[in-house]
CSV table of C-alpha atoms in Angstrom, one decimal:
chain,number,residue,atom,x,y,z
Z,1,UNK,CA,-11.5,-51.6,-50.9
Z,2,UNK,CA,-12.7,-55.4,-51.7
Z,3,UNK,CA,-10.4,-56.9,-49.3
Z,4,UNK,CA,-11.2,-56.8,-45.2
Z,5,UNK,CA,-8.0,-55.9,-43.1
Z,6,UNK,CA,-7.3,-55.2,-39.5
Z,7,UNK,CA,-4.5,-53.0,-38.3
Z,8,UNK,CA,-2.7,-54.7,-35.0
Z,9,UNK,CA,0.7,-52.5,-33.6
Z,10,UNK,CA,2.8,-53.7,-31.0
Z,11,UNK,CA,3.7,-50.3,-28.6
Z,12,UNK,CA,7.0,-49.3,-27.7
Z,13,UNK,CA,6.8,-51.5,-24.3
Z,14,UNK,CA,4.1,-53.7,-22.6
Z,15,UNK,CA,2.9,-50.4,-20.5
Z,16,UNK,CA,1.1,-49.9,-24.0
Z,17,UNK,CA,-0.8,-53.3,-24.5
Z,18,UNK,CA,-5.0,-53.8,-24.6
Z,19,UNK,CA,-5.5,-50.9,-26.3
Z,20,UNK,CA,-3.8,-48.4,-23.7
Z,21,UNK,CA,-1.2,-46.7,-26.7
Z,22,UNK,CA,-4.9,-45.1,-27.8
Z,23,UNK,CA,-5.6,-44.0,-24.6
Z,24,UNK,CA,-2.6,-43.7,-22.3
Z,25,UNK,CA,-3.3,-41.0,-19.4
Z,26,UNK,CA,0.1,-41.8,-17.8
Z,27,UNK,CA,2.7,-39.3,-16.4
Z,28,UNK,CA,4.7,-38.9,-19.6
Z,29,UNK,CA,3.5,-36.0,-21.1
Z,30,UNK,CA,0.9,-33.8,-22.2
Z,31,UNK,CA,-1.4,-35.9,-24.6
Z,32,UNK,CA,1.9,-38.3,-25.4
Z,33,UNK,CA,-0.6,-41.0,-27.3
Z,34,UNK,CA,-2.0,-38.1,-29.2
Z,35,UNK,CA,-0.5,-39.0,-32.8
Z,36,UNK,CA,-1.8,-42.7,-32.0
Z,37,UNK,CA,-4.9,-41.6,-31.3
Z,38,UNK,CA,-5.1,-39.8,-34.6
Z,39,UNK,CA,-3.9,-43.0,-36.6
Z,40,UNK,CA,-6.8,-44.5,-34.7
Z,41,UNK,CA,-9.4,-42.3,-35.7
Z,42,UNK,CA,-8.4,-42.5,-39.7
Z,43,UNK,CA,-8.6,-46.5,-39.5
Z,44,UNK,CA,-12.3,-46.1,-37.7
Z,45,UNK,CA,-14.0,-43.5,-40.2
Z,46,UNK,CA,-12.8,-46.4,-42.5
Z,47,UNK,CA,-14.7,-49.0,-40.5
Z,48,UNK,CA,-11.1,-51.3,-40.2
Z,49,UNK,CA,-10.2,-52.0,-36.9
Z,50,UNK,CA,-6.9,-51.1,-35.1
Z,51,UNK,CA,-5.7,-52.6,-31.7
Z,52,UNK,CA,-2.0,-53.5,-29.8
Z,53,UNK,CA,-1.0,-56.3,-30.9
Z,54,UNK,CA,-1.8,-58.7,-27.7
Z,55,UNK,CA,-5.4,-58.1,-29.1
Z,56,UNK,CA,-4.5,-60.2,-32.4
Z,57,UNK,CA,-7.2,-62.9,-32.6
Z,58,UNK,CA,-6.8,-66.6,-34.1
Z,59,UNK,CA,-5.8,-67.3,-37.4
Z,60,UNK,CA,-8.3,-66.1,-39.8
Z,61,UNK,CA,-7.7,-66.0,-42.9
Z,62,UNK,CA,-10.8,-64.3,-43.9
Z,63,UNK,CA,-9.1,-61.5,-42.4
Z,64,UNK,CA,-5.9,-59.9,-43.1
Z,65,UNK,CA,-4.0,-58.6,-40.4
Z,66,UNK,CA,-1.4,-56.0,-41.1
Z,67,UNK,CA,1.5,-56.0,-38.0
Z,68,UNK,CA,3.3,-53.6,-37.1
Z,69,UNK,CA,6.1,-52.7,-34.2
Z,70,UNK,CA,6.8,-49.0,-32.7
Z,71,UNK,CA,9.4,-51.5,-30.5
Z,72,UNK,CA,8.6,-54.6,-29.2
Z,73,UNK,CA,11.0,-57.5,-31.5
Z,74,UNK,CA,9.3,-60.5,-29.4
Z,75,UNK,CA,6.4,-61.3,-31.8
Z,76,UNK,CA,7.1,-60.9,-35.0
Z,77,UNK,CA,8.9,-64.3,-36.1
Z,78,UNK,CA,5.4,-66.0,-34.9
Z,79,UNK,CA,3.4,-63.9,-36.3
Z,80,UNK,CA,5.6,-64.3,-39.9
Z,81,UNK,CA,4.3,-67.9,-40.4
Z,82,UNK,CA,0.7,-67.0,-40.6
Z,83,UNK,CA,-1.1,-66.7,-43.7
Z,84,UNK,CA,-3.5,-63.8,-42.6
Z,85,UNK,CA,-0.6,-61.8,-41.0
Z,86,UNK,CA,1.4,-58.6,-43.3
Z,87,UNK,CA,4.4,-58.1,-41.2
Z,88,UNK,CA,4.5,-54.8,-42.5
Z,89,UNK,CA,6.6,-52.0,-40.2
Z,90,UNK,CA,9.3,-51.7,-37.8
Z,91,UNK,CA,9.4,-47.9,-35.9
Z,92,UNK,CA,12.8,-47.9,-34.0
Z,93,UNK,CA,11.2,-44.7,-31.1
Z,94,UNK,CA,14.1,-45.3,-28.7
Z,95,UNK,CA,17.8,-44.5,-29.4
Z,96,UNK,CA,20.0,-46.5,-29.0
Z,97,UNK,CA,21.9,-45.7,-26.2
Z,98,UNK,CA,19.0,-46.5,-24.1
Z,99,UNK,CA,17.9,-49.3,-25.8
Z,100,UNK,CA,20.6,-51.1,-27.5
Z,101,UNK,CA,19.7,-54.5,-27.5
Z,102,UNK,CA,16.6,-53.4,-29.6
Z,103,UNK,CA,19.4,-52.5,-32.8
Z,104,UNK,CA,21.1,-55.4,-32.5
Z,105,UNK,CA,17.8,-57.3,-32.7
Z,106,UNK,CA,17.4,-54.8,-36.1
Z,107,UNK,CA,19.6,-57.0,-37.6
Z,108,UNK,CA,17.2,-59.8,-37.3
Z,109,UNK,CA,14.6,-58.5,-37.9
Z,110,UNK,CA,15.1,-56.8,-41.3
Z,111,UNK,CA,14.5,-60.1,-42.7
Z,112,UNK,CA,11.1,-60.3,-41.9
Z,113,UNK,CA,9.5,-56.5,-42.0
Z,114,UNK,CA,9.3,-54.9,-45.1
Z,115,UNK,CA,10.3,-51.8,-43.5
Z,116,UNK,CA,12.5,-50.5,-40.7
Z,117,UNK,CA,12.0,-47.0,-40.1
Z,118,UNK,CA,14.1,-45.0,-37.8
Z,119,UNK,CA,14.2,-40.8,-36.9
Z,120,UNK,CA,18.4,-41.5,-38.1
Z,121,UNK,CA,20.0,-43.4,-41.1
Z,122,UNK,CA,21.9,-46.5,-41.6
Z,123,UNK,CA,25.2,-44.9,-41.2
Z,124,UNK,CA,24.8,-43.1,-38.3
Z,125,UNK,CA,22.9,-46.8,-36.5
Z,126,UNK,CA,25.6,-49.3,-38.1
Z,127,UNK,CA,28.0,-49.2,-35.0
Z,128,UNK,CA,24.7,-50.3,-32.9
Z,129,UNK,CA,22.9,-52.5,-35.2
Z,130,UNK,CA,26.4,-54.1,-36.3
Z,131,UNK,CA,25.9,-53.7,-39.8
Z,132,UNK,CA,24.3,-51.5,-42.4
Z,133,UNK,CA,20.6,-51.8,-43.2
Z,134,UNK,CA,18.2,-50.0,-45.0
Z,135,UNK,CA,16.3,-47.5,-43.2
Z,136,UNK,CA,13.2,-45.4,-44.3
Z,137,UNK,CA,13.0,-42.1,-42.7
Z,138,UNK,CA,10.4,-40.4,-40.2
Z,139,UNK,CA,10.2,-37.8,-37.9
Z,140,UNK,CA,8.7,-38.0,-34.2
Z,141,UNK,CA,5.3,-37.0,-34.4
Z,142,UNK,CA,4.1,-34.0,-32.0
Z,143,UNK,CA,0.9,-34.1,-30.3
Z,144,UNK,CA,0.4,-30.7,-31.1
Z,145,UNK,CA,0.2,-28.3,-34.1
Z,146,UNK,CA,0.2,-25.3,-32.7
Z,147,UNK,CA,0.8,-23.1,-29.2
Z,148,UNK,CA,-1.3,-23.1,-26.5
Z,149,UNK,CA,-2.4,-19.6,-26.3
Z,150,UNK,CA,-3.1,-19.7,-22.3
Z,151,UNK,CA,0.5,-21.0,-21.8
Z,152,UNK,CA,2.2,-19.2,-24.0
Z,153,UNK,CA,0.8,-15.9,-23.6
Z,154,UNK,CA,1.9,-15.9,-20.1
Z,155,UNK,CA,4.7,-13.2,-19.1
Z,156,UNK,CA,4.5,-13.5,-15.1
Z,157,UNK,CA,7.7,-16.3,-15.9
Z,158,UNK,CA,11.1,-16.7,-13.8
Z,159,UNK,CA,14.0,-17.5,-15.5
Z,160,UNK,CA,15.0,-20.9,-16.6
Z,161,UNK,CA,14.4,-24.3,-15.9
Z,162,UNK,CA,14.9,-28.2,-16.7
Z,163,UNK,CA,12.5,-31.0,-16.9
Z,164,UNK,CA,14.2,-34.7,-17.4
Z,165,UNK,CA,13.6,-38.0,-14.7
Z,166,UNK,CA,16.9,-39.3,-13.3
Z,167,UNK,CA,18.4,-41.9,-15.8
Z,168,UNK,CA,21.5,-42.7,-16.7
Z,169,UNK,CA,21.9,-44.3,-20.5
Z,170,UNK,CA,22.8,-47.9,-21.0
Z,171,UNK,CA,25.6,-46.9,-22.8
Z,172,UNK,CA,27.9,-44.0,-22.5
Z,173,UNK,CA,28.4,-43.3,-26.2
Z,174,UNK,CA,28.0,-39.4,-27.1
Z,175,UNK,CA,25.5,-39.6,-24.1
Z,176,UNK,CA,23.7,-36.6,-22.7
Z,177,UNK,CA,22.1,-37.6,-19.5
Z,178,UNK,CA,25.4,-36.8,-17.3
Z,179,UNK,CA,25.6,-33.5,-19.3
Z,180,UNK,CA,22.1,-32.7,-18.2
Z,181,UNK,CA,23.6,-33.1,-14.5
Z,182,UNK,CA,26.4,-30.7,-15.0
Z,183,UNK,CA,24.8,-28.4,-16.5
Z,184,UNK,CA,22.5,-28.5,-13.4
Z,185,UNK,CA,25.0,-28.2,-11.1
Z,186,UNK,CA,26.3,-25.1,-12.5
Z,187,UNK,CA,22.9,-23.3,-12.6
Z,188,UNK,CA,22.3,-24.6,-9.0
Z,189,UNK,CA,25.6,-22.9,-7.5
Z,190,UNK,CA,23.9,-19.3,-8.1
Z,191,UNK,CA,20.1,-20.3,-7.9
Z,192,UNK,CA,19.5,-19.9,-11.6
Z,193,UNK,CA,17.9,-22.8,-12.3
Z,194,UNK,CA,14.5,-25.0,-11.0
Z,195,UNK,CA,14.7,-28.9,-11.6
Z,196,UNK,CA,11.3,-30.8,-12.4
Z,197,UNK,CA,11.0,-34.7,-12.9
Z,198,UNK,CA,11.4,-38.0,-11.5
Z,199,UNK,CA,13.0,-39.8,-8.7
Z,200,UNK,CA,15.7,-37.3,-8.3
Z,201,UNK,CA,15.6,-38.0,-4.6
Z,202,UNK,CA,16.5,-41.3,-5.4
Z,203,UNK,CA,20.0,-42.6,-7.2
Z,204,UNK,CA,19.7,-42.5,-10.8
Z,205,UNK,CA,18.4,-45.4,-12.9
Z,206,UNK,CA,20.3,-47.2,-15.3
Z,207,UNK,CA,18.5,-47.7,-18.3
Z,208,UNK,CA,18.8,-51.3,-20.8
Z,209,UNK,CA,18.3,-53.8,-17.4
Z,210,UNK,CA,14.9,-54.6,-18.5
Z,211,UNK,CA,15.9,-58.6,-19.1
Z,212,UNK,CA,17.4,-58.8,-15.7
Z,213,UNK,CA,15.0,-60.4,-13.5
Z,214,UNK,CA,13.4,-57.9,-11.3
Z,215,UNK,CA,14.6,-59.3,-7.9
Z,216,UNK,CA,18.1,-58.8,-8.9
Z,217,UNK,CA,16.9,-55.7,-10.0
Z,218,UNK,CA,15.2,-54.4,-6.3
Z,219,UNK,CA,18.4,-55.7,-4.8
Z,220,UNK,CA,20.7,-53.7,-6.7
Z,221,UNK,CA,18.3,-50.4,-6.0
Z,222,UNK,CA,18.1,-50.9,-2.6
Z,223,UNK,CA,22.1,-51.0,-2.2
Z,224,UNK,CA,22.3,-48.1,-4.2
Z,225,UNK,CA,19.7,-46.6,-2.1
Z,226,UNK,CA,22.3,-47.2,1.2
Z,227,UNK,CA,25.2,-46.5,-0.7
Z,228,UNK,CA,24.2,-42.7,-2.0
Z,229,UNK,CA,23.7,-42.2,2.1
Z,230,UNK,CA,27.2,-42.7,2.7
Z,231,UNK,CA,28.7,-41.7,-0.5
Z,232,UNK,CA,26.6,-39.4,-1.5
Z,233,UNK,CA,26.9,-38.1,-5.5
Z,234,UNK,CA,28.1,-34.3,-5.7
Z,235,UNK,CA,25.8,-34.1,-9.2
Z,236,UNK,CA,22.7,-35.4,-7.3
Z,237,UNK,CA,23.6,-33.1,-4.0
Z,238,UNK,CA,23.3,-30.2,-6.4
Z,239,UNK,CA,20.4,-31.5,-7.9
Z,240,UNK,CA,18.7,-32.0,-5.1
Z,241,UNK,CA,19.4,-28.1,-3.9
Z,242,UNK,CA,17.0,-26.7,-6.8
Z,243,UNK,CA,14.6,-29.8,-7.1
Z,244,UNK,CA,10.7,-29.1,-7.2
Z,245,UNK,CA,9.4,-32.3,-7.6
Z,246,UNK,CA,7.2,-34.1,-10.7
Z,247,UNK,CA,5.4,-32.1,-12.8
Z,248,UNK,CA,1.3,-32.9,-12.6
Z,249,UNK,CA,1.5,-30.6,-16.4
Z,250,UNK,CA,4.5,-30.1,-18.4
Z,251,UNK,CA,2.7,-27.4,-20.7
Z,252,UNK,CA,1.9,-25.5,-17.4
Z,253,UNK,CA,5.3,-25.7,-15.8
Z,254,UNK,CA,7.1,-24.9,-18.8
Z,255,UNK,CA,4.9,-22.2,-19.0
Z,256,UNK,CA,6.1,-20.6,-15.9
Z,257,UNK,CA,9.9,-19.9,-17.3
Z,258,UNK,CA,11.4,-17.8,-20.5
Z,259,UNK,CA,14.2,-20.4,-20.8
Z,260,UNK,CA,14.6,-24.5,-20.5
Z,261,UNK,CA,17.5,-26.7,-21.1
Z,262,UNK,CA,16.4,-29.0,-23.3
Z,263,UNK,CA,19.1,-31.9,-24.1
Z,264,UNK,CA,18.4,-34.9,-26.0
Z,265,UNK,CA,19.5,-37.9,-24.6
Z,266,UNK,CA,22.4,-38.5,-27.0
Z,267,UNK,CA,24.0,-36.8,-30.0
Z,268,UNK,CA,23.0,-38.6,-33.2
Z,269,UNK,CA,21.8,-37.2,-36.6
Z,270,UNK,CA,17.9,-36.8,-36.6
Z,271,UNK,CA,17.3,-37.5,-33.2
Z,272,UNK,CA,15.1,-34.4,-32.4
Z,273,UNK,CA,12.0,-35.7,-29.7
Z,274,UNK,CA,9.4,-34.0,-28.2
Z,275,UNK,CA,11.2,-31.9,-26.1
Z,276,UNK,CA,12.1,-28.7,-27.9
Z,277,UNK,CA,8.7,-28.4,-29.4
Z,278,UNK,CA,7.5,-28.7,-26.1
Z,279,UNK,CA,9.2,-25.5,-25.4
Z,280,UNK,CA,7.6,-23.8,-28.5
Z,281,UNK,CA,4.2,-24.5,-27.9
Z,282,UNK,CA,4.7,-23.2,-24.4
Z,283,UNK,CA,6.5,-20.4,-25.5
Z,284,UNK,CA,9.5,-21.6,-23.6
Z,285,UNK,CA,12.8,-20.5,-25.3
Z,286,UNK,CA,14.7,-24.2,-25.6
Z,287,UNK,CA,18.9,-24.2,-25.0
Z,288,UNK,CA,19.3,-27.3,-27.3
Z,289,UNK,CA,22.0,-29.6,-27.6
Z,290,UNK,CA,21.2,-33.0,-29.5
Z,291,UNK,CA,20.5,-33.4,-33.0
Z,292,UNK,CA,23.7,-32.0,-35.3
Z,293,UNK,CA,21.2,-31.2,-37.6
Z,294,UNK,CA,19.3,-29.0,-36.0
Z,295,UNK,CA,19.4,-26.3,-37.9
Z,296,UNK,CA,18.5,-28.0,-41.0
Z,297,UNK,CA,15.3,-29.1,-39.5
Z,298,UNK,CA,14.2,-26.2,-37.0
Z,299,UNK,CA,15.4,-22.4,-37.5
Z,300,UNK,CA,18.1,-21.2,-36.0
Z,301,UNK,CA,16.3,-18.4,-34.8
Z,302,UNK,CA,13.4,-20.1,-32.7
Z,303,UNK,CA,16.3,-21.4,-30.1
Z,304,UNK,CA,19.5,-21.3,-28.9
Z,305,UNK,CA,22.0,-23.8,-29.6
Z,306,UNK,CA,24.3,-24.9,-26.7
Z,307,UNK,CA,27.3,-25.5,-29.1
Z,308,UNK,CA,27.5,-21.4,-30.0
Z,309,UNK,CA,28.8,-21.3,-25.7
Z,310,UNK,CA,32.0,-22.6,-24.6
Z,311,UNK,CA,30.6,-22.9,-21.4
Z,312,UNK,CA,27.8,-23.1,-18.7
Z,313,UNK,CA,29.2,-19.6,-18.0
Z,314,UNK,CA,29.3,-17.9,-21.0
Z,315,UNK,CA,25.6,-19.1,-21.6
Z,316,UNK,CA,23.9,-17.6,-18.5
Z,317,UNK,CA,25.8,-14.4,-19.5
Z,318,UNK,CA,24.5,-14.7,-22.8
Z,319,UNK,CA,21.1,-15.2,-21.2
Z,320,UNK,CA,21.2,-12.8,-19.1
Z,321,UNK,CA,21.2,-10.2,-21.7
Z,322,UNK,CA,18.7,-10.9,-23.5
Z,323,UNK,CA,16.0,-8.4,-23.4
Z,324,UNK,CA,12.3,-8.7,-23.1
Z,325,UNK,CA,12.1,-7.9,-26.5
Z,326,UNK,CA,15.0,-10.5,-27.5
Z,327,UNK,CA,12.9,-13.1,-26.0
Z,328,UNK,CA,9.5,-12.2,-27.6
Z,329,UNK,CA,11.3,-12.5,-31.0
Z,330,UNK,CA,12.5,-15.7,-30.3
Z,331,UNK,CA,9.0,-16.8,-29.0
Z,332,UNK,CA,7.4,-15.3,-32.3
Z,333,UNK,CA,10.2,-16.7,-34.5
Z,334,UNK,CA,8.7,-20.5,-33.0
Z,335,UNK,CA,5.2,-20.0,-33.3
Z,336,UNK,CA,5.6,-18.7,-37.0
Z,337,UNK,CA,7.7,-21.9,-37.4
Z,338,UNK,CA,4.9,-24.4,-36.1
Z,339,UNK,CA,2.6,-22.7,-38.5
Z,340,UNK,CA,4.5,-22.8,-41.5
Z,341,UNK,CA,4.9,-26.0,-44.0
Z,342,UNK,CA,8.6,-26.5,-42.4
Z,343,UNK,CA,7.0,-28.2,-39.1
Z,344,UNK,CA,4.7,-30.4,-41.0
Z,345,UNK,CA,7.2,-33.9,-41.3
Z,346,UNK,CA,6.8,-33.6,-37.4
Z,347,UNK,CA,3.0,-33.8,-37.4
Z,348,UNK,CA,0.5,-36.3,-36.2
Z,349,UNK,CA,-1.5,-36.2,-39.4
Z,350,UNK,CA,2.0,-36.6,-41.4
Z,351,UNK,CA,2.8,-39.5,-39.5
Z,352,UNK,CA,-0.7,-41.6,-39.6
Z,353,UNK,CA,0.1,-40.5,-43.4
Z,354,UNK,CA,3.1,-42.2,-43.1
Z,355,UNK,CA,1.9,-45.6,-41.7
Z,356,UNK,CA,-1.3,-45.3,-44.0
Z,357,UNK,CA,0.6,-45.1,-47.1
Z,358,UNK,CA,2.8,-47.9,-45.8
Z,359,UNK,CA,0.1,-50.4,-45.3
Z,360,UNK,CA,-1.9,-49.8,-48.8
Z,361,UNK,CA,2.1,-50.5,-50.5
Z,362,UNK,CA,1.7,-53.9,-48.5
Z,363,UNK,CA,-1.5,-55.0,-48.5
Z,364,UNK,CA,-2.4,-54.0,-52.1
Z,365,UNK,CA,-5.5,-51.7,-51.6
Z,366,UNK,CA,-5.9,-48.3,-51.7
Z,367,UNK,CA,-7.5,-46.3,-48.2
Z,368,UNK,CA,-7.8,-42.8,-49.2
């Protein structure tokens, strides 16, 4: 490699900046910067150094700088007109329901990355981008590879539970937030169920205000804060009823039950996050309801899939059932899946591939 590069990434949202999306200790996951971290250690056994993109010094153009986004759509028109700067990738993380205004920006921005990947394709994102572009394919990378043998070997476990903060999507389009809520409810009428996460105390928060001012913001919060006392919501009520506060671990709460309801927050091809494999690397059995594709992507027989039920009812019978040694097969059934060459597009390593690959296509030089 004759030429000198440097790797800058803007993060999926300012939290990230400085350098923080290689270290990130915050309460959103177990090892969440994990698959950034291993992207960062490939790019310093080469001696080529990686940083956010706030870090992106002066024009240089001894220098090239290769740019890629994982979300933020502020910088890269500037950073277009430079000589030293590859605007290389676009990594749509958030769906769209949360994040619209990000697609429609998509639209933009094709013009100036030379590719926009996305966990879906370009017919199932047209009604939110506004128009069909073309979309490369990835999978959410897992921090993880395999169980963890002291959670998942653990059989003192009660019976099921739910971890998700309180949001509501910014737009109600095959949404799955509310569905969370009633399926909460149910379980909460008999005890059945123990609710972990965020600000459930509190009314929900909408997600997609980020570009109204924050004042605005605070004001609407504290009248929803007065209004819930007086008109108080029946789905939070119930929530509220089986709530056990934030979790300090996910991997060691989830550890604790033999089942979790584990909903996406919308149904769209592809969209398949964290969450279930959280389950299987705790062996947690996931109830899953997202991704239409499911089973394409992840056996059949390492979960259970909410769309066999017709009901909240018919599923806690159905779980109910199950014996202990129903549940250790499904538990096995996960485990062997993680170690087979199926789980491998969902990988850290096959997603620092990914971005490797990406930047040798653009930048001419060859890294391996």
């Amino acid at each position: 490699m004759n030429k000198k590069i440097a790797v800058y990434i803007d993060p999926p949202s300012h939290h990230f900046l400085n350098d923080r999306l290689f270290s990130y200790s915050g309460q959103l996951g177990d090892d969440l910067m994990a698959p950034y971290v291993t992207l960062q250690d490939f790019f310093n056994k080469k001696n080529i150094p990686i940083h956010t993109a706030d870090l992106i010094p002066d024009e240089n153009n001894d220098e090239i700088k290769i740019y890629l986004s994982l979300g933020i759509l502020d910088n890269y028109q500037k950073l277009s007109k430079r000589p030293d700067v590859i605007v290389s990738s676009f990594f749509a993380m958030e769906c769209p329901i949360v994040d619209p205004r990000q697609y429609k920006r998509m639209r933009d921005a094709q013009h100036y990355f030379k590719h926009m990947f996305s966990w879906s394709d370009s017919d199932s994102l047209q009604r939110f981008i506004g128009e069909k572009i073309n979309i490369e394919t990835f999978c959410w990378p897992q921090s993880y590879d395999a169980v963890h043998e002291k959670h998942w070997s653990r059989t003192d476990r009660k019976f099921l539970m739910m971890m998700n903060s309180n949001k509501l999507p910014a737009i109600y389009w095959q949404e799955l937030y509310t569905e969370r809520m009633r399926a909460v409810q149910y379980f909460s009428q008999s005890n059945d169920i123990d609710l972990y996460g965020r600000e459930w105390n509190l009314p929900s928060i909408q997600l997609g205000q980020g570009h109204i001012p924050y004042t605005f913001r605070k004001i609407k919060r504290d009248i929803q804060i007065l209004w819930q006392k007086v008109f108080p919501n029946p789905l939070l009520v119930a929530a509220r009823k089986v709530y056990k506060g934030a979790a300090d671990s996910k991997s060691e709460v989830l550890s604790e039950y033999n089942f979790a309801l584990c909903f996406e927050n919308m149904i769209i091809k592809g969209w398949v996050t964290e969450k279930i494999f959280d389950c299987f690397f705790t062996g947690t059995i996931p109830i899953y309801l997202g991704s239409p594709d499911i089973s394409e992507r992840i056996p059949e027989n390492c979960f259970i899939d909410m769309r066999s039920f017709n009901g909240y009812e018919e599923l806690l019978s159905h779980l109910k059932s199950l014996t202990t040694d129903d549940i250790q097969r499904y538990r096995e059934n996960a485990k062997n899946f993680l170690a087979s060459p199926a789980f491998q597009p969902y990988s850290k390593e096959t997603f620092a591939e990914l971005i490797v690959k990406t930047i040798e296509k653009d930048a001419n030089i060859f890294l391996r």
